GROMACS .gro file of C-alpha atoms in nm:
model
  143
    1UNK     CA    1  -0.475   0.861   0.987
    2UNK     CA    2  -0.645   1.042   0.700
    3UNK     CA    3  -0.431   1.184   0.444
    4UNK     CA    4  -0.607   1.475   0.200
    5UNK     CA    5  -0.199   1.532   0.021
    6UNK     CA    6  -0.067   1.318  -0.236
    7UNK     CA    7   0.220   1.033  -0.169
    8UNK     CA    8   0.519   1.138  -0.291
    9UNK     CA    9   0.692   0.910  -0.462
   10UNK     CA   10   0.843   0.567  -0.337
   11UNK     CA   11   1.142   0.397  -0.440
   12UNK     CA   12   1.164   0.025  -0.432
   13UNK     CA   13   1.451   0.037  -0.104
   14UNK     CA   14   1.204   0.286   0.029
   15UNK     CA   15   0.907   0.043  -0.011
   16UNK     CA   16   1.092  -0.209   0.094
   17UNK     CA   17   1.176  -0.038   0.468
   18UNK     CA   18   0.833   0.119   0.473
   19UNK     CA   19   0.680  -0.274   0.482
   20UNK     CA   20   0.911  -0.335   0.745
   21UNK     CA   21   0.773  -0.077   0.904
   22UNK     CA   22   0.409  -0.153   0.867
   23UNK     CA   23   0.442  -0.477   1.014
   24UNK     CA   24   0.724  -0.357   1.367
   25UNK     CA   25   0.653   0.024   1.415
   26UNK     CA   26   0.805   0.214   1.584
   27UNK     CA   27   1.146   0.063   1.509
   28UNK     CA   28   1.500   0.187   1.532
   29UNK     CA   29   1.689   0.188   1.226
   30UNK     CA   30   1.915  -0.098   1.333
   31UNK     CA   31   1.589  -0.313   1.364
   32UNK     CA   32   1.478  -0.190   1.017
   33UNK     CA   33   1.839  -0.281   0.884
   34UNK     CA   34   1.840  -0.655   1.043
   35UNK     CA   35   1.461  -0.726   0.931
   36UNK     CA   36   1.586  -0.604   0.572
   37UNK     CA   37   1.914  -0.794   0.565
   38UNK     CA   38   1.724  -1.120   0.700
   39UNK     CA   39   1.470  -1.134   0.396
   40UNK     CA   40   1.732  -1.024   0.133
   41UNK     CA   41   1.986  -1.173  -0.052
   42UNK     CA   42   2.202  -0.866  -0.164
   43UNK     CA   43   2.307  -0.721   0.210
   44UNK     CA   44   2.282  -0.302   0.305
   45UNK     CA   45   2.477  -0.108   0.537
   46UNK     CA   46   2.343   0.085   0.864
   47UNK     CA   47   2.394   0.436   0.669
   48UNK     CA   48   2.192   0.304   0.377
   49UNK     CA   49   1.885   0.294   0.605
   50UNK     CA   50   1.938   0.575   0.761
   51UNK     CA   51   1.934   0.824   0.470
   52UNK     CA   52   1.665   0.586   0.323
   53UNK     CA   53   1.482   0.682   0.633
   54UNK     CA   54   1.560   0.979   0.649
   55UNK     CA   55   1.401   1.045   0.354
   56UNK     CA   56   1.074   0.922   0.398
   57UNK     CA   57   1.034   1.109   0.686
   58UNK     CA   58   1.129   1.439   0.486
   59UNK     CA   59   0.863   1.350   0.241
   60UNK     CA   60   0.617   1.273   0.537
   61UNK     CA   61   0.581   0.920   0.504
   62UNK     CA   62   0.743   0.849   0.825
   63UNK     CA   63   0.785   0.992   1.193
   64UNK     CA   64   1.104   1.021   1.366
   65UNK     CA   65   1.107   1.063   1.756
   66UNK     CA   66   1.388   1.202   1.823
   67UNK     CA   67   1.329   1.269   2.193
   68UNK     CA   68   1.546   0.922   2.265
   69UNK     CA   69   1.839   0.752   2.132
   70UNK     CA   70   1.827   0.530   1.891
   71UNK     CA   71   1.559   0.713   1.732
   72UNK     CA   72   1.228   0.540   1.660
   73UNK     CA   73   1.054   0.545   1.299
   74UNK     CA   74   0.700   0.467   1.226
   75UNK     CA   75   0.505   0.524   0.961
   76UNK     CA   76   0.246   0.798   0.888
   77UNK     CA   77   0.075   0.658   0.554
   78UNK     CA   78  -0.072   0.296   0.562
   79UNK     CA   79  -0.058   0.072   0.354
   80UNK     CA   80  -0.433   0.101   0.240
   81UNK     CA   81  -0.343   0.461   0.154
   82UNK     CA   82  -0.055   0.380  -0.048
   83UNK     CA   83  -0.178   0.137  -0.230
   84UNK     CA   84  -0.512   0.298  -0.309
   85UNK     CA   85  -0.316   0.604  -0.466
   86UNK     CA   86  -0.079   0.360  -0.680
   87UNK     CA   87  -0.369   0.186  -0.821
   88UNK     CA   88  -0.586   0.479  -0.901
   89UNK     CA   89  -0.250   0.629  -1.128
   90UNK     CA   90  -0.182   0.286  -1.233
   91UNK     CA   91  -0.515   0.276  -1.329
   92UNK     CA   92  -0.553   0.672  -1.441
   93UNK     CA   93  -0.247   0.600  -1.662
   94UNK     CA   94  -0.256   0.329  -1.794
   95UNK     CA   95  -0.655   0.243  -1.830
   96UNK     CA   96  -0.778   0.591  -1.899
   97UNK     CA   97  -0.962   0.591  -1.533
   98UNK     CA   98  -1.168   0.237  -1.621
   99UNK     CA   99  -1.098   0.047  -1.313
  100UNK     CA  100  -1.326  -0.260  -1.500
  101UNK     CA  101  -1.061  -0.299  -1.782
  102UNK     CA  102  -0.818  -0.338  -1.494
  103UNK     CA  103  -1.027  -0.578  -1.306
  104UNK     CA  104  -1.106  -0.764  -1.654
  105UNK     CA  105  -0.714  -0.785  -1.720
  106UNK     CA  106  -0.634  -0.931  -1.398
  107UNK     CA  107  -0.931  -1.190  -1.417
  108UNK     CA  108  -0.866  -1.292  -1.752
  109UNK     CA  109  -0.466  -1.304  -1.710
  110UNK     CA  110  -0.579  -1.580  -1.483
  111UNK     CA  111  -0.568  -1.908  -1.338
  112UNK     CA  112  -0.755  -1.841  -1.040
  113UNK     CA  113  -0.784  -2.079  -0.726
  114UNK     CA  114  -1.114  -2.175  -0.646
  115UNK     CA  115  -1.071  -1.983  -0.339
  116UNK     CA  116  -0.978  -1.695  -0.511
  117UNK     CA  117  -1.311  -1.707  -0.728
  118UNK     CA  118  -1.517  -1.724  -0.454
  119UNK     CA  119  -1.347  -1.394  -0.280
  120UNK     CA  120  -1.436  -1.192  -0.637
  121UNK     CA  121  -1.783  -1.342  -0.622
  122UNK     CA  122  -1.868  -1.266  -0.267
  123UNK     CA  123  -1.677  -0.893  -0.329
  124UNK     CA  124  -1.908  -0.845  -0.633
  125UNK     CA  125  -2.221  -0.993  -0.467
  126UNK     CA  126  -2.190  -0.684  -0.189
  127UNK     CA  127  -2.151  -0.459  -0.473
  128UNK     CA  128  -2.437  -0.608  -0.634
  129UNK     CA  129  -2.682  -0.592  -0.284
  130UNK     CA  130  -2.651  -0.184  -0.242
  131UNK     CA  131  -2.714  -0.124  -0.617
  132UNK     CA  132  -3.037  -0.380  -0.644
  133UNK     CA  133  -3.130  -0.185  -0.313
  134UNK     CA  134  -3.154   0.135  -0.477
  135UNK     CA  135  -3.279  -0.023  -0.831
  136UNK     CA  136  -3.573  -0.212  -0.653
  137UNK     CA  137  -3.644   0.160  -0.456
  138UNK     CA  138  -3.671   0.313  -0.815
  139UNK     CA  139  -3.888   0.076  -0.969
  140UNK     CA  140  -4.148   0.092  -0.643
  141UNK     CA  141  -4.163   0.466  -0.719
  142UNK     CA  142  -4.196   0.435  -1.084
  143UNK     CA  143  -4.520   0.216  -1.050
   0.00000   0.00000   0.00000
C-alpha cells in the first residue's frame, strides 16, 4: 500500500472512524457508528458517519464498495503512513526538521517506565550497529 501523494488533512471525527477502521475493515457504516458510540461518551447519528465517510473516501483515505448493500469501507492509508507524515510536519513545523530536539523533548518531558527505557535503548543500539558498521569499514581503509 505505498502512497507517493500527500494525506490530506484529518479531522479529529475523521480520525476517530479511520481507527475504527484500522482495527475491523471492511466495515459498514452502521458497524463504524456502533464501535464509535460504544467507546464515546457524547453519542453520533448514522448520517454523521456517513458524510464523515464519505469524505474520507473523496479525499482517498478510504474505499467504498459499492457493488453490495450496506456498503463496505476500508481504509487505503495505514496507520504507519499517517502517522509518519504527521510527525515529519509536526516535526518540520515546529522543530525546524530536527527530529533529535523532538526525541530530546519527549525524553526529557519524562518519567519513563523502565520498560520504556529499555525500548529507546535497544531502538538506539540498532541505530548505533549500522553506523559503527560503516565507521569501523572507514577506519580499515584509512590505515
Amino acid at each position: 500500500m505505498k502512497r507517493t501523494t500527500r494525506i490530506p488533512e484529518i479531522g479529529p471525527l475523521e480520525l476517530r472512524l479511520l481507527r475504527i477502521l484500522w482495527k475491523n475493515h471492511p466495515s459498514t457504516a452502521r458497524q463504524v457508528l456502533d464501535g464509535y458510540n460504544r467507546k464515546s461518551d457524547k453519542k453520533i447519528k448514522y448520517t454523521t458517519v456517513m458524510t464523515l465517510l464519505t469524505r474520507l473516501a473523496e479525499k482517498q483515505i478510504l474505499k467504498v464498495d459499492k457493488s453490495r448493500q450496506p456498503f463496505l469501507f476500508a481504509p487505503l492509508v495505514t496507520r504507519e503512513q499517517l502517522l509518519r507524515q504527521r510527525v515529519r510536519e509536526f516535526v518540520e513545523l515546529f522543530f525546524d526538521g530536527q527530529p533529535m530536539d523532538l526525541a530530546v523533548r519527549l525524553v526529557e518531558e519524562g518519567p519513563l517506565s523502565d520498560e520504556e527505557i529499555r525500548r529507546l535503548e535497544a531502538c538506539l543500539g540498532r541505530m548505533r550497529e549500522p553506523a559503527s558498521e560503516a565507521g569501523s569499514e572507514v577506519d580499515d581503509n584509512n590505515e
